[in-house]
mmCIF file of N, CA, C and O in Angstrom:
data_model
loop_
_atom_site.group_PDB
_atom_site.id
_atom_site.type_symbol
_atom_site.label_atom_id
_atom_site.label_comp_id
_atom_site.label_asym_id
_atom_site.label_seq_id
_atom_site.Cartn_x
_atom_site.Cartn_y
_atom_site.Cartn_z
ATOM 1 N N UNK A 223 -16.492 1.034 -39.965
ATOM 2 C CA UNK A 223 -16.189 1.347 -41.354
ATOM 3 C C UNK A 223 -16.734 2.712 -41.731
ATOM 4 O O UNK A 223 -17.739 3.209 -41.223
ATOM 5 N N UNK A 224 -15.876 3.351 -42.796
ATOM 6 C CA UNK A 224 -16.652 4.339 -43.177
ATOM 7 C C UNK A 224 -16.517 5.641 -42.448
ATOM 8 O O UNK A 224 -17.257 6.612 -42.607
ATOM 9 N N UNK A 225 -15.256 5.543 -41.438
ATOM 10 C CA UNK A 225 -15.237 6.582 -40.530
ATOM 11 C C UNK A 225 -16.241 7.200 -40.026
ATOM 12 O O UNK A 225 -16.543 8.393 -40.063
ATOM 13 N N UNK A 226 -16.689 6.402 -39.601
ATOM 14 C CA UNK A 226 -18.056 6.400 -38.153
ATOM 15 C C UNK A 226 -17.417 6.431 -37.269
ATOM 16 O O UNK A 226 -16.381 5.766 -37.284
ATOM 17 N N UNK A 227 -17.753 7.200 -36.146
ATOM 18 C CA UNK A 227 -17.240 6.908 -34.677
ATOM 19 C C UNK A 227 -18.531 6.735 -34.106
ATOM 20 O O UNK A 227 -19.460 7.412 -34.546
ATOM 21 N N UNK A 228 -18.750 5.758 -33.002
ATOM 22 C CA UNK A 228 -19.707 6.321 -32.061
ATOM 23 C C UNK A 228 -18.892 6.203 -30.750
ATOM 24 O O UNK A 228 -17.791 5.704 -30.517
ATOM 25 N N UNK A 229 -19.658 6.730 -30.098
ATOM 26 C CA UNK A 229 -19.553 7.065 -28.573
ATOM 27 C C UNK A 229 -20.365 6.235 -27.702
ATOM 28 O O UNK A 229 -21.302 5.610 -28.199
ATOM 29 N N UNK A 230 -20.098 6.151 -26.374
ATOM 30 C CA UNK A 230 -20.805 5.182 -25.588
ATOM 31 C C UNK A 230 -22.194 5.740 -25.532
ATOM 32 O O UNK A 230 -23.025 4.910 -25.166
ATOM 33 N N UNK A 231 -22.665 6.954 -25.806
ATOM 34 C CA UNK A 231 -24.150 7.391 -25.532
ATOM 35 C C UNK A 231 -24.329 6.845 -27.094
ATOM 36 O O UNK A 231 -25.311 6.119 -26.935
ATOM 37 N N UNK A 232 -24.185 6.801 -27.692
ATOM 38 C CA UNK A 232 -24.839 6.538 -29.732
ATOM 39 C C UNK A 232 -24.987 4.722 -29.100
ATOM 40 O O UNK A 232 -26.011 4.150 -29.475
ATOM 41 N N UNK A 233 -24.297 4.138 -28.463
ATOM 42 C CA UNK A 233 -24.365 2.914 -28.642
ATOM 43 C C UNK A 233 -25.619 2.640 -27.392
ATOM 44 O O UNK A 233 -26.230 1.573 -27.451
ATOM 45 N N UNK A 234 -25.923 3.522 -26.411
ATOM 46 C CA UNK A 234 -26.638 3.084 -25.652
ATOM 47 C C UNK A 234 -28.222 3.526 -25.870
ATOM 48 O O UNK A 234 -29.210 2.872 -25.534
ATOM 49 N N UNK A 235 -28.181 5.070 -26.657
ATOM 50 C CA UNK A 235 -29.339 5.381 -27.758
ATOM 51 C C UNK A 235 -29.983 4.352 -28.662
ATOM 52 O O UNK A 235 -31.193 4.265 -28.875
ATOM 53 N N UNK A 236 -28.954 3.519 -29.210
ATOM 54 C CA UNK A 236 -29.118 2.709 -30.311
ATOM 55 C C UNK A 236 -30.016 1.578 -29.930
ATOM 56 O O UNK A 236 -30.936 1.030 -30.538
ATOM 57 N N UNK A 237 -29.222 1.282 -28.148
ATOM 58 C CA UNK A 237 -29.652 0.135 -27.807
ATOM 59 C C UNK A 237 -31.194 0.236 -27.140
ATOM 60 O O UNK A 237 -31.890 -0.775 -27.046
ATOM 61 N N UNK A 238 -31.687 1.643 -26.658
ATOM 62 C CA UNK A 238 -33.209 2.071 -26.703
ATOM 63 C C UNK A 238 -34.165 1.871 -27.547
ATOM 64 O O UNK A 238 -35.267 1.340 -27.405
ATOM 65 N N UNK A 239 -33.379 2.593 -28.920
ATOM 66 C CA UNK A 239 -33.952 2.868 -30.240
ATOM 67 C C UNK A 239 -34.851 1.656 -30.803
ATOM 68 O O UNK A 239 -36.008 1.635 -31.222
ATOM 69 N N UNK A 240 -33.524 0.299 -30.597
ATOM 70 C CA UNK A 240 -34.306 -0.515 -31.107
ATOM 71 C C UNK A 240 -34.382 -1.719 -30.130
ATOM 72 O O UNK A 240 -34.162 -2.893 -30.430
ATOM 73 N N UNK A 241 -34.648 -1.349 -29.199
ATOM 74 C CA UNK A 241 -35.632 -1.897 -27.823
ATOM 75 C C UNK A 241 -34.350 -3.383 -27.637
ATOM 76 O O UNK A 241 -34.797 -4.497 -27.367
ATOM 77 N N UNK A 242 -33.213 -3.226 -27.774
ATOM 78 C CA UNK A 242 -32.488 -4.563 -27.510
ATOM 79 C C UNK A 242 -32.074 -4.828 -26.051
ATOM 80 O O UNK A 242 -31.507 -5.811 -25.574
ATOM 81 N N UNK A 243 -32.552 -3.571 -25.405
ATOM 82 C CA UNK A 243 -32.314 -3.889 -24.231
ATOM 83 C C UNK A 243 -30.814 -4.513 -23.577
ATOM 84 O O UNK A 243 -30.894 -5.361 -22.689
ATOM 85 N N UNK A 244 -29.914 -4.206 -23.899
ATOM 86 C CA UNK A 244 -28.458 -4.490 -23.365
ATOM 87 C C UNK A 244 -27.934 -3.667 -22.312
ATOM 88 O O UNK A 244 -26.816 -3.886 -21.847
ATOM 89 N N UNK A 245 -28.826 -2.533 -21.817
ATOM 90 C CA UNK A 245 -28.216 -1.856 -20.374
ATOM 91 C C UNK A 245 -29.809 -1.621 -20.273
ATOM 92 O O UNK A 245 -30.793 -1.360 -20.964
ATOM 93 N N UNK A 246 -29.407 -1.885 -18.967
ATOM 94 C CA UNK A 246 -30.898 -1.133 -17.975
ATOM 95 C C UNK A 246 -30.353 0.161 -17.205
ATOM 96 O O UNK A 246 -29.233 0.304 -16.715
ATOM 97 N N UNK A 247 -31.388 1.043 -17.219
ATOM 98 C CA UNK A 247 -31.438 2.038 -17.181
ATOM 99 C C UNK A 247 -31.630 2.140 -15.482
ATOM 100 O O UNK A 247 -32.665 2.134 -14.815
ATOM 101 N N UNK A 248 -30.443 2.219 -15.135
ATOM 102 C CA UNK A 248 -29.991 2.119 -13.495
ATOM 103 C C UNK A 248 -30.919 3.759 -12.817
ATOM 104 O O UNK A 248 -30.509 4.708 -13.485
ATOM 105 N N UNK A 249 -31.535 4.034 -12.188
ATOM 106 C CA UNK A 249 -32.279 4.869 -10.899
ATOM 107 C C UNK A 249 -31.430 5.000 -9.879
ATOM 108 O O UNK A 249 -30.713 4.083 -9.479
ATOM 109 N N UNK A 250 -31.460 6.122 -9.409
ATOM 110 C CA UNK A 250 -30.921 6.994 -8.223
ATOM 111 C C UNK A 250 -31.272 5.406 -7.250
ATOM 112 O O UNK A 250 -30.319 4.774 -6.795
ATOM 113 N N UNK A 251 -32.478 5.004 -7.072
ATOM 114 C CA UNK A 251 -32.948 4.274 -6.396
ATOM 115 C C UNK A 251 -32.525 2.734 -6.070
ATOM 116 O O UNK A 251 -32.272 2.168 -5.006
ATOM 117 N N UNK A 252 -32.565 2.080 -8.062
ATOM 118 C CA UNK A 252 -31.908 1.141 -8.303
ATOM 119 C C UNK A 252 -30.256 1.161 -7.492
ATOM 120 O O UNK A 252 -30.183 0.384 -6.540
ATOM 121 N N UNK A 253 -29.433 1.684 -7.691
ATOM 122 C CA UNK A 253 -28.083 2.086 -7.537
ATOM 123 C C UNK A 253 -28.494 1.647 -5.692
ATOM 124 O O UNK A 253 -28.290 0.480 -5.357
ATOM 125 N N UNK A 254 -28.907 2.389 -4.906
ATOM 126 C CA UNK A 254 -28.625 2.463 -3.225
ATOM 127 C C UNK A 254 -29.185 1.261 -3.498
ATOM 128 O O UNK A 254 -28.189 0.574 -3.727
ATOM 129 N N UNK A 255 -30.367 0.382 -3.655
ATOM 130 C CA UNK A 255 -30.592 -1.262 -3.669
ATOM 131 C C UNK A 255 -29.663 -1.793 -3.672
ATOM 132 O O UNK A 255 -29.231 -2.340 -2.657
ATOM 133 N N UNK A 256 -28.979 -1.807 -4.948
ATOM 134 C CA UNK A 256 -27.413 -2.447 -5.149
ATOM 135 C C UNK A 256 -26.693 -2.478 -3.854
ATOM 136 O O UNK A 256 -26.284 -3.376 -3.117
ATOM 137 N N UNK A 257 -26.682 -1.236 -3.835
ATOM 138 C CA UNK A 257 -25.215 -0.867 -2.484
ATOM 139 C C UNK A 257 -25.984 -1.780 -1.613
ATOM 140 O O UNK A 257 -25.290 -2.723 -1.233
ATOM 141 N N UNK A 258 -27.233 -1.797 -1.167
ATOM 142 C CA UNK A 258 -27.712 -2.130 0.214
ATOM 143 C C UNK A 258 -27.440 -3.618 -0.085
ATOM 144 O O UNK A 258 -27.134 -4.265 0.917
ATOM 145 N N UNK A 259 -27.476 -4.170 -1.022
ATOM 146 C CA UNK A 259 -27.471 -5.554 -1.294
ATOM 147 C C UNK A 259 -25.950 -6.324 -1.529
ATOM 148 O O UNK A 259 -25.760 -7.517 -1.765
ATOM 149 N N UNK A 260 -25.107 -5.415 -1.407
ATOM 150 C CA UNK A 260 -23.709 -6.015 -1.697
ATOM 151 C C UNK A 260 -23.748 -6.605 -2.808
ATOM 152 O O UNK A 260 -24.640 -6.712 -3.649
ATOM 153 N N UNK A 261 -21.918 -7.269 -2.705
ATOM 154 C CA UNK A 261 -21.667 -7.861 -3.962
ATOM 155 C C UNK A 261 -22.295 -8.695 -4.413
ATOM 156 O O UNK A 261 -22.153 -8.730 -5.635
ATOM 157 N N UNK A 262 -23.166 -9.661 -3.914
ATOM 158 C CA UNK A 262 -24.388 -10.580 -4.268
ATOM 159 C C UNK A 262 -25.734 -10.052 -4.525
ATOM 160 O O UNK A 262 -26.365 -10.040 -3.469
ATOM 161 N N UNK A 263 -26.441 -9.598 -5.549
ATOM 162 C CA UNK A 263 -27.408 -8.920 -5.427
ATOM 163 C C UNK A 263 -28.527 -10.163 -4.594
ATOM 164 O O UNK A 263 -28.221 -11.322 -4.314
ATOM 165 N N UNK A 264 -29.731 -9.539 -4.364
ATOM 166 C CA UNK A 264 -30.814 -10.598 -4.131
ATOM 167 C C UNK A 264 -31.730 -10.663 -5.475
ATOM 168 O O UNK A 264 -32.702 -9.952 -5.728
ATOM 169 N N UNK A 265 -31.059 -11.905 -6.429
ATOM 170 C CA UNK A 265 -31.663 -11.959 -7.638
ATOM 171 C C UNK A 265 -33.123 -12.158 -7.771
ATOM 172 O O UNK A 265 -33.569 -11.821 -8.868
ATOM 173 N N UNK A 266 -34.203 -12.750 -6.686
ATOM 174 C CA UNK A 266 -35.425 -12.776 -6.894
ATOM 175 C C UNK A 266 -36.108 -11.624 -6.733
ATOM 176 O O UNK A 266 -37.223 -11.578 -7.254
ATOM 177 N N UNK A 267 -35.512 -10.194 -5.833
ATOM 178 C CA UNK A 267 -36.048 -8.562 -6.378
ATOM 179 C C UNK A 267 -35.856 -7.960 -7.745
ATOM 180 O O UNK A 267 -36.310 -6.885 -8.136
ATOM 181 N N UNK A 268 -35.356 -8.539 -8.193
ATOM 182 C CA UNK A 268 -34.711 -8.113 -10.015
ATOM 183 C C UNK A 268 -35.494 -8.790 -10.744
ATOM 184 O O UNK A 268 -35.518 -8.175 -11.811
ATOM 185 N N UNK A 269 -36.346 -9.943 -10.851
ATOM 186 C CA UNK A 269 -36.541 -10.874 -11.330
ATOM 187 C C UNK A 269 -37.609 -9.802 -12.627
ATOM 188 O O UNK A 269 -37.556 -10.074 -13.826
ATOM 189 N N UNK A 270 -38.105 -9.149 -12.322
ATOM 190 C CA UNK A 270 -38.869 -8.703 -13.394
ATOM 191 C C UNK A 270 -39.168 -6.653 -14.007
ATOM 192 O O UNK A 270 -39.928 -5.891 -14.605
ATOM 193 N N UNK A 271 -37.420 -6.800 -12.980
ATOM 194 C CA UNK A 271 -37.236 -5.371 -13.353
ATOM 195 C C UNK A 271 -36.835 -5.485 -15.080
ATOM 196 O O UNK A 271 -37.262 -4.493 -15.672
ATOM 197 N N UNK A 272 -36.297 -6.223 -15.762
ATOM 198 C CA UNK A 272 -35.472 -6.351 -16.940
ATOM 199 C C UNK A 272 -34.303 -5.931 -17.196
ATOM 200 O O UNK A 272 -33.748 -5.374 -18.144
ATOM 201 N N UNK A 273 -33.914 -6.442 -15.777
ATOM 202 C CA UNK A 273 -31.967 -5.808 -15.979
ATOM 203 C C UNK A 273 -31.345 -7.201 -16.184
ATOM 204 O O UNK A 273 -31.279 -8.043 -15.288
ATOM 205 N N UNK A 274 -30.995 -7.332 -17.157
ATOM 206 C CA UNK A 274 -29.964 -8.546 -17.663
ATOM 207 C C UNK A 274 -29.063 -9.132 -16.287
ATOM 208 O O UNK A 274 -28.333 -8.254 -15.828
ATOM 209 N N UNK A 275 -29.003 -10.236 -15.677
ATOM 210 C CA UNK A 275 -28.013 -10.655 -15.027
ATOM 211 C C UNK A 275 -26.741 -10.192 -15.248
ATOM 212 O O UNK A 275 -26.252 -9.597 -14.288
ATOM 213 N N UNK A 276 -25.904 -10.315 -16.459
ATOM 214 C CA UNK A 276 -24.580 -9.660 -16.292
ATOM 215 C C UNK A 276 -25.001 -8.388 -16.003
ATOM 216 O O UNK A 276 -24.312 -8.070 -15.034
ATOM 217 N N UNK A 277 -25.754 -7.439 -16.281
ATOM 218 C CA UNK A 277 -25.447 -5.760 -16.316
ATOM 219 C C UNK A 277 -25.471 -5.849 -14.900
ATOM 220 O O UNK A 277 -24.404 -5.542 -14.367
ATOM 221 N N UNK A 278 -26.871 -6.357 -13.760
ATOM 222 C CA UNK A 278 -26.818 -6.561 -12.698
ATOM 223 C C UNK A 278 -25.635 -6.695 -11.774
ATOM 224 O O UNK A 278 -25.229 -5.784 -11.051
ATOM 225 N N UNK A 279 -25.063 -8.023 -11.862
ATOM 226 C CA UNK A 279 -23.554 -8.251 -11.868
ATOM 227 C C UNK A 279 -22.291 -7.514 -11.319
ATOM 228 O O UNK A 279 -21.544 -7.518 -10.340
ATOM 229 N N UNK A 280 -22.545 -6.665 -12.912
ATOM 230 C CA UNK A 280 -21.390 -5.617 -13.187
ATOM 231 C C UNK A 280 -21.941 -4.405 -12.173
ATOM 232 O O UNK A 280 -21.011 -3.816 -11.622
ATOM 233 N N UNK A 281 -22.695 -4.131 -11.974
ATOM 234 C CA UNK A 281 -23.579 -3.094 -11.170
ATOM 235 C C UNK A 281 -23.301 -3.344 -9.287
ATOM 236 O O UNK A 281 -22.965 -2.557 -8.401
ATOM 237 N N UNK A 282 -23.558 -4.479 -9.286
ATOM 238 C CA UNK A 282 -23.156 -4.931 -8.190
ATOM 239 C C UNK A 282 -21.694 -4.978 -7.267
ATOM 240 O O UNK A 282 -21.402 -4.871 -6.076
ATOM 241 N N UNK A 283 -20.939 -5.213 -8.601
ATOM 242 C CA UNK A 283 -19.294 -5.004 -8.421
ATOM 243 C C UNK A 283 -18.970 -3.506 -8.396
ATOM 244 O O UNK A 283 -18.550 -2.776 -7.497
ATOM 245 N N UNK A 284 -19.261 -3.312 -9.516
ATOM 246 C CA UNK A 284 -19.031 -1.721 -9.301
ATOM 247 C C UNK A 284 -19.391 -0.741 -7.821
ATOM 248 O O UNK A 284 -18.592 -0.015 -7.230
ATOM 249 N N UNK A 285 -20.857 -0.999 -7.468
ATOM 250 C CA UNK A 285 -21.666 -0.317 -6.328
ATOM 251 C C UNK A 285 -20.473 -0.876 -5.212
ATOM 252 O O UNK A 285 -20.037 -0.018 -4.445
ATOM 253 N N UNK A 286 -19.843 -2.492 -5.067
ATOM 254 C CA UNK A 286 -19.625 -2.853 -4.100
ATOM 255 C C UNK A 286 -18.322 -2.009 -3.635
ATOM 256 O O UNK A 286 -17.931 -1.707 -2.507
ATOM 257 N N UNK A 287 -17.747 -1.716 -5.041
ATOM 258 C CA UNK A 287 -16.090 -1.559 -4.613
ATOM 259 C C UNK A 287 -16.415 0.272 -4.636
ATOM 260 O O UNK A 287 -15.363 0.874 -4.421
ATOM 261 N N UNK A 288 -17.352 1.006 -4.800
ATOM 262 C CA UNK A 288 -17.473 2.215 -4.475
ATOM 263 C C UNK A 288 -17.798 2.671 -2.834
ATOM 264 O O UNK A 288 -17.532 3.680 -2.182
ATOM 265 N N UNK A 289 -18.475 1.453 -2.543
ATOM 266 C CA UNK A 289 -18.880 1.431 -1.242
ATOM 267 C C UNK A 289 -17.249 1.001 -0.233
ATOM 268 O O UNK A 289 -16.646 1.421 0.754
ATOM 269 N N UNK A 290 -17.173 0.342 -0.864
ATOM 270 C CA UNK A 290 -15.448 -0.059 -0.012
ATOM 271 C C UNK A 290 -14.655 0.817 0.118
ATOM 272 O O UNK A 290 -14.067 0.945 1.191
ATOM 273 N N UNK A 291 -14.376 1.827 -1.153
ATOM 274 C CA UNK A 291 -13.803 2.453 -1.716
ATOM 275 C C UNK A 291 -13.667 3.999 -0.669
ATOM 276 O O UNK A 291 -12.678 4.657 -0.346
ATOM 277 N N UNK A 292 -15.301 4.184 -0.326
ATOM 278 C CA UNK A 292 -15.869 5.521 0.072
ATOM 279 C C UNK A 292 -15.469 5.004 2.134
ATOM 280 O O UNK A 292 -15.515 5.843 3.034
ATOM 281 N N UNK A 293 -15.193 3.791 2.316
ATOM 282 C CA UNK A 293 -14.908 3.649 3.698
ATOM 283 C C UNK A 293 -13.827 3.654 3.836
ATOM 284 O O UNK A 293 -13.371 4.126 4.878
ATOM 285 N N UNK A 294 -12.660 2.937 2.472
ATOM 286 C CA UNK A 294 -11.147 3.723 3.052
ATOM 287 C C UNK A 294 -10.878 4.874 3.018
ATOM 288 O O UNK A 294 -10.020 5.271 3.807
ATOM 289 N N UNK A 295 -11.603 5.958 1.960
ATOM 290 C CA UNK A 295 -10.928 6.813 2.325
ATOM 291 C C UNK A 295 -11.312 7.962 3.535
ATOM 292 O O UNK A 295 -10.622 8.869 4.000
ATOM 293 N N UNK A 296 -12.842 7.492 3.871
ATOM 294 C CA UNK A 296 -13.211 7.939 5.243
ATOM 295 C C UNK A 296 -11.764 7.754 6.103
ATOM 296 O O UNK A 296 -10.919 8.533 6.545
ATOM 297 N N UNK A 297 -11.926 6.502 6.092
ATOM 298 C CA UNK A 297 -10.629 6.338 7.219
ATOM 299 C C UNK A 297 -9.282 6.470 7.114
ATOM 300 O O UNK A 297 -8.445 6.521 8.015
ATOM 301 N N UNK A 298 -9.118 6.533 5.679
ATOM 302 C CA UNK A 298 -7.568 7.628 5.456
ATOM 303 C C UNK A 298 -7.736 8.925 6.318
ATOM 304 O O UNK A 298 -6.989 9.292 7.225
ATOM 305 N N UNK A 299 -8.940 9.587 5.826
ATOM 306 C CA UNK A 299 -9.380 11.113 6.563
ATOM 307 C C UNK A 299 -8.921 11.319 7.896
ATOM 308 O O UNK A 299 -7.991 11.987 8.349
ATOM 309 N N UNK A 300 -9.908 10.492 8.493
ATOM 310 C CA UNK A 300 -9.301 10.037 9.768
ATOM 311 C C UNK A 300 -8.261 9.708 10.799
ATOM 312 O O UNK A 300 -8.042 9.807 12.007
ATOM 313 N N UNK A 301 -7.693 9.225 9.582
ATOM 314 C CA UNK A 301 -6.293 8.977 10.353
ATOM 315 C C UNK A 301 -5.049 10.455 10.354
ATOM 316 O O UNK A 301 -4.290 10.905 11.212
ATOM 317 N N UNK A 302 -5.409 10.883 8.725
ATOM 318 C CA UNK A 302 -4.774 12.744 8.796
ATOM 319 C C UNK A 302 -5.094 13.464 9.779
ATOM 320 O O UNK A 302 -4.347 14.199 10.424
ATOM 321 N N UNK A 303 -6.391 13.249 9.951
ATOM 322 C CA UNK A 303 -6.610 14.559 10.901
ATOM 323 C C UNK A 303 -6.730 14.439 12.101
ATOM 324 O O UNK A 303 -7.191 15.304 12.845
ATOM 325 N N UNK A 304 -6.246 13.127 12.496
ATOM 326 C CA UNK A 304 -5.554 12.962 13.777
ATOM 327 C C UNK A 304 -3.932 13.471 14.315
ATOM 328 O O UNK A 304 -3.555 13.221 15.460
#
């Protein structure tokens, strides 16, 4: 209302601001865990990072299908430059 817009950074500021915690704040580090852990994370290493199960989840899917993603097209490569 009121011709407000926000943007995905105002909503994720917001969600700092007032400590609601609805995204965790994913690390260079966090992220390769993920990958190393596939589409199933190992939920008892998370257990007291404070990343919400769904964000986890979604993190997990995402990391998984980037990782899939980054081996077809290796092997598209592969197959061109043959």
């Amino acid at each position: 209302r009121g011709g407000h817009t926000l943007t995905p950074e105002d909503i994720v500021e917001a969600d700092r601001s007032f400590g609601t915690r609805l995204f965790h704040q994913w690390s260079p580090e966090d992220y390769a865990r993920i990958r190393a852990d596939g589409k199933i994370p190992t939920l008892a290493s998370w257990a007291n990072t404070g990343a919400a199960l769904d964000d986890l989840m979604t993190q997990a899917a995402l990391q998984s299908f980037t990782v899939d993603q980054e081996a077809l097209d290796a092997r598209l490569r592969s197959i061109g430059a043959a």
